[in-house]
mmCIF file of C-alpha atoms in Angstrom:
data_model
loop_
_atom_site.group_PDB
_atom_site.id
_atom_site.type_symbol
_atom_site.label_atom_id
_atom_site.label_comp_id
_atom_site.label_asym_id
_atom_site.label_seq_id
_atom_site.Cartn_x
_atom_site.Cartn_y
_atom_site.Cartn_z
ATOM 1 C CA UNK E 1 20.118 -1.841 4.533
ATOM 2 C CA UNK E 2 16.707 -2.597 5.034
ATOM 3 C CA UNK E 3 14.700 -3.525 8.264
ATOM 4 C CA UNK E 4 11.511 -5.085 8.950
ATOM 5 C CA UNK E 5 9.296 -3.527 11.219
ATOM 6 C CA UNK E 6 6.074 -4.528 12.975
ATOM 7 C CA UNK E 7 4.145 -1.266 13.805
ATOM 8 C CA UNK E 8 0.812 0.025 13.160
ATOM 9 C CA UNK E 9 -0.357 1.914 10.404
ATOM 10 C CA UNK E 10 0.141 5.523 12.245
ATOM 11 C CA UNK E 11 3.346 4.671 13.089
ATOM 12 C CA UNK E 12 4.356 4.078 9.373
ATOM 13 C CA UNK E 13 2.740 7.118 8.522
ATOM 14 C CA UNK E 14 4.645 8.744 11.369
ATOM 15 C CA UNK E 15 7.841 7.347 10.068
ATOM 16 C CA UNK E 16 10.186 10.285 8.582
ATOM 17 C CA UNK E 17 11.245 8.362 5.451
ATOM 18 C CA UNK E 18 10.018 8.783 1.939
ATOM 19 C CA UNK E 19 6.885 6.538 0.701
ATOM 20 C CA UNK E 20 6.607 5.317 -2.903
ATOM 21 C CA UNK E 21 3.842 7.958 -2.875
ATOM 22 C CA UNK E 22 5.892 10.777 -1.585
ATOM 23 C CA UNK E 23 8.329 9.973 -4.591
ATOM 24 C CA UNK E 24 5.335 10.494 -7.266
ATOM 25 C CA UNK E 25 4.341 13.776 -5.480
ATOM 26 C CA UNK E 26 7.796 14.758 -5.599
ATOM 27 C CA UNK E 27 8.094 13.827 -9.501
ATOM 28 C CA UNK E 28 4.452 15.343 -9.871
ATOM 29 C CA UNK E 29 6.430 18.582 -8.474
ATOM 30 C CA UNK E 30 9.970 18.666 -10.289
ATOM 31 C CA UNK E 31 8.843 17.287 -13.419
ATOM 32 C CA UNK E 32 5.442 18.979 -13.846
ATOM 33 C CA UNK E 33 5.489 21.614 -11.759
ATOM 34 C CA UNK E 34 2.026 20.338 -10.377
ATOM 35 C CA UNK E 35 1.193 21.305 -6.958
ATOM 36 C CA UNK E 36 -2.238 20.284 -6.735
ATOM 37 C CA UNK E 37 -3.483 17.893 -4.286
ATOM 38 C CA UNK E 38 -4.323 14.224 -5.490
ATOM 39 C CA UNK E 39 -7.837 13.568 -5.640
ATOM 40 C CA UNK E 40 -8.938 11.943 -2.630
ATOM 41 C CA UNK E 41 -12.526 10.363 -3.389
ATOM 42 C CA UNK E 42 -11.480 6.954 -3.077
ATOM 43 C CA UNK E 43 -9.340 7.087 -0.116
ATOM 44 C CA UNK E 44 -12.160 6.175 2.011
ATOM 45 C CA UNK E 45 -13.122 3.220 0.013
ATOM 46 C CA UNK E 46 -9.324 2.132 -0.443
ATOM 47 C CA UNK E 47 -8.923 2.257 3.393
ATOM 48 C CA UNK E 48 -11.700 0.172 4.514
ATOM 49 C CA UNK E 49 -10.560 -2.293 1.799
ATOM 50 C CA UNK E 50 -7.136 -2.399 3.219
ATOM 51 C CA UNK E 51 -8.473 -2.887 6.851
ATOM 52 C CA UNK E 52 -10.921 -5.535 5.830
ATOM 53 C CA UNK E 53 -7.985 -7.777 4.254
ATOM 54 C CA UNK E 54 -5.393 -6.916 6.647
ATOM 55 C CA UNK E 55 -6.517 -5.600 10.034
ATOM 56 C CA UNK E 56 -9.895 -5.697 10.895
ATOM 57 C CA UNK E 57 -9.280 -3.197 14.074
ATOM 58 C CA UNK E 58 -8.984 0.076 11.749
ATOM 59 C CA UNK E 59 -12.017 -0.559 9.742
ATOM 60 C CA UNK E 60 -14.464 2.260 9.795
ATOM 61 C CA UNK E 61 -16.626 2.079 7.062
ATOM 62 C CA UNK E 62 -18.930 5.006 8.288
ATOM 63 C CA UNK E 63 -18.006 7.219 4.851
ATOM 64 C CA UNK E 64 -19.160 4.600 2.457
ATOM 65 C CA UNK E 65 -22.729 3.665 0.874
ATOM 66 C CA UNK E 66 -24.041 0.661 1.315
ATOM 67 C CA UNK E 67 -23.410 -0.226 -2.352
ATOM 68 C CA UNK E 68 -19.607 0.511 -1.660
ATOM 69 C CA UNK E 69 -19.872 -2.114 1.164
ATOM 70 C CA UNK E 70 -21.026 -4.443 -0.695
ATOM 71 C CA UNK E 71 -18.434 -3.983 -3.280
ATOM 72 C CA UNK E 72 -15.660 -3.959 -0.964
ATOM 73 C CA UNK E 73 -17.042 -7.608 0.737
ATOM 74 C CA UNK E 74 -17.275 -8.788 -2.881
ATOM 75 C CA UNK E 75 -13.600 -7.779 -3.615
ATOM 76 C CA UNK E 76 -12.311 -9.451 -0.570
ATOM 77 C CA UNK E 77 -14.248 -12.853 -1.512
ATOM 78 C CA UNK E 78 -12.791 -12.393 -4.889
ATOM 79 C CA UNK E 79 -9.514 -12.327 -3.638
ATOM 80 C CA UNK E 80 -9.635 -15.023 -0.881
ATOM 81 C CA UNK E 81 -11.002 -17.340 -3.328
ATOM 82 C CA UNK E 82 -8.150 -16.840 -5.901
ATOM 83 C CA UNK E 83 -5.760 -19.771 -5.892
ATOM 84 C CA UNK E 84 -2.617 -17.709 -6.347
ATOM 85 C CA UNK E 85 -3.467 -15.502 -3.306
ATOM 86 C CA UNK E 86 -4.183 -18.931 -1.411
ATOM 87 C CA UNK E 87 -0.669 -20.252 -2.431
ATOM 88 C CA UNK E 88 1.302 -16.918 -1.630
ATOM 89 C CA UNK E 89 -0.558 -15.448 1.187
ATOM 90 C CA UNK E 90 -2.253 -18.093 3.441
ATOM 91 C CA UNK E 91 -0.614 -20.312 5.942
ATOM 92 C CA UNK E 92 2.111 -19.926 8.934
ATOM 93 C CA UNK E 93 4.920 -18.269 6.914
ATOM 94 C CA UNK E 94 2.626 -15.036 5.900
ATOM 95 C CA UNK E 95 1.764 -11.947 7.448
ATOM 96 C CA UNK E 96 0.021 -8.566 6.820
ATOM 97 C CA UNK E 97 1.004 -4.976 7.309
ATOM 98 C CA UNK E 98 4.802 -5.679 6.920
ATOM 99 C CA UNK E 99 6.869 -2.360 7.059
ATOM 100 C CA UNK E 100 10.407 -2.392 5.522
ATOM 101 C CA UNK E 101 12.580 0.637 6.011
ATOM 102 C CA UNK E 102 16.158 1.630 4.349
ATOM 103 C CA UNK E 103 17.475 4.854 5.745
ATOM 104 C CA UNK E 104 20.207 4.683 2.642
ATOM 105 C CA UNK E 105 18.105 3.527 -0.337
ATOM 106 C CA UNK E 106 20.178 3.752 -3.386
ATOM 107 C CA UNK E 107 18.187 5.656 -6.198
ATOM 108 C CA UNK E 108 18.428 7.003 -9.734
ATOM 109 C CA UNK E 109 16.861 10.334 -10.116
ATOM 110 C CA UNK E 110 17.034 12.085 -13.590
ATOM 111 C CA UNK E 111 20.613 10.236 -13.752
ATOM 112 C CA UNK E 112 21.875 11.199 -10.616
ATOM 113 C CA UNK E 113 22.474 8.822 -7.938
ATOM 114 C CA UNK E 114 21.473 9.505 -4.347
ATOM 115 C CA UNK E 115 20.498 7.852 -0.844
ATOM 116 C CA UNK E 116 17.321 8.242 0.400
ATOM 117 C CA UNK E 117 15.357 7.211 3.819
ATOM 118 C CA UNK E 118 12.728 5.009 2.331
ATOM 119 C CA UNK E 119 9.642 3.140 3.598
ATOM 120 C CA UNK E 120 7.343 0.496 2.365
ATOM 121 C CA UNK E 121 4.367 -1.173 3.677
ATOM 122 C CA UNK E 122 3.119 -4.562 2.118
ATOM 123 C CA UNK E 123 -0.217 -5.481 3.000
ATOM 124 C CA UNK E 124 0.617 -8.944 2.259
ATOM 125 C CA UNK E 125 3.985 -10.950 2.982
ATOM 126 C CA UNK E 126 5.469 -14.051 2.720
ATOM 127 C CA UNK E 127 8.497 -14.613 4.855
ATOM 128 C CA UNK E 128 9.597 -17.710 2.974
ATOM 129 C CA UNK E 129 9.819 -16.158 -0.354
ATOM 130 C CA UNK E 130 10.765 -13.147 1.023
ATOM 131 C CA UNK E 131 7.970 -11.452 -1.390
ATOM 132 C CA UNK E 132 5.118 -9.123 -1.005
ATOM 133 C CA UNK E 133 1.627 -7.486 -2.227
ATOM 134 C CA UNK E 134 0.345 -3.881 -1.929
ATOM 135 C CA UNK E 135 -3.402 -4.245 -2.538
ATOM 136 C CA UNK E 136 -4.766 -1.783 -4.630
ATOM 137 C CA UNK E 137 -8.349 -0.784 -5.216
ATOM 138 C CA UNK E 138 -10.274 1.854 -7.275
ATOM 139 C CA UNK E 139 -13.568 3.520 -7.550
ATOM 140 C CA UNK E 140 -13.193 3.955 -11.161
ATOM 141 C CA UNK E 141 -16.401 2.672 -13.297
ATOM 142 C CA UNK E 142 -14.361 2.159 -16.563
ATOM 143 C CA UNK E 143 -11.181 1.061 -17.907
ATOM 144 C CA UNK E 144 -10.824 4.882 -19.252
ATOM 145 C CA UNK E 145 -11.623 6.328 -15.914
ATOM 146 C CA UNK E 146 -9.150 4.449 -14.210
ATOM 147 C CA UNK E 147 -6.284 5.407 -16.324
#
């Protein structure tokens, strides 16, 4: 059964549950035998973008160039100006950084049913619709490099 938590980003990372990223890492290991670390060049960029959109108190752009800072501000402006964003994620029924946990999430892995303790952090949440969004950003310059 899922449970909604109001906790900080650090508290989320400290939860001993599996996230979507953790599942992807496990799949990379078990299916491909790949234990190499994930490329992290875009983590600082994504973290600053996330903080600007959800929790300004976590904003630290010290690792970014001025052009990256400008890009993030332009990205935020584009999202804020989007009518779909406005309809879904502004107003009294919305929140930012909502965490859901399910200590016994039913999953199917390679045809085998199992339960895992899972966590999920939504950047944007609409309580009335019981619907959320996870913002994604990229430092990719072309569609090809994004794939």
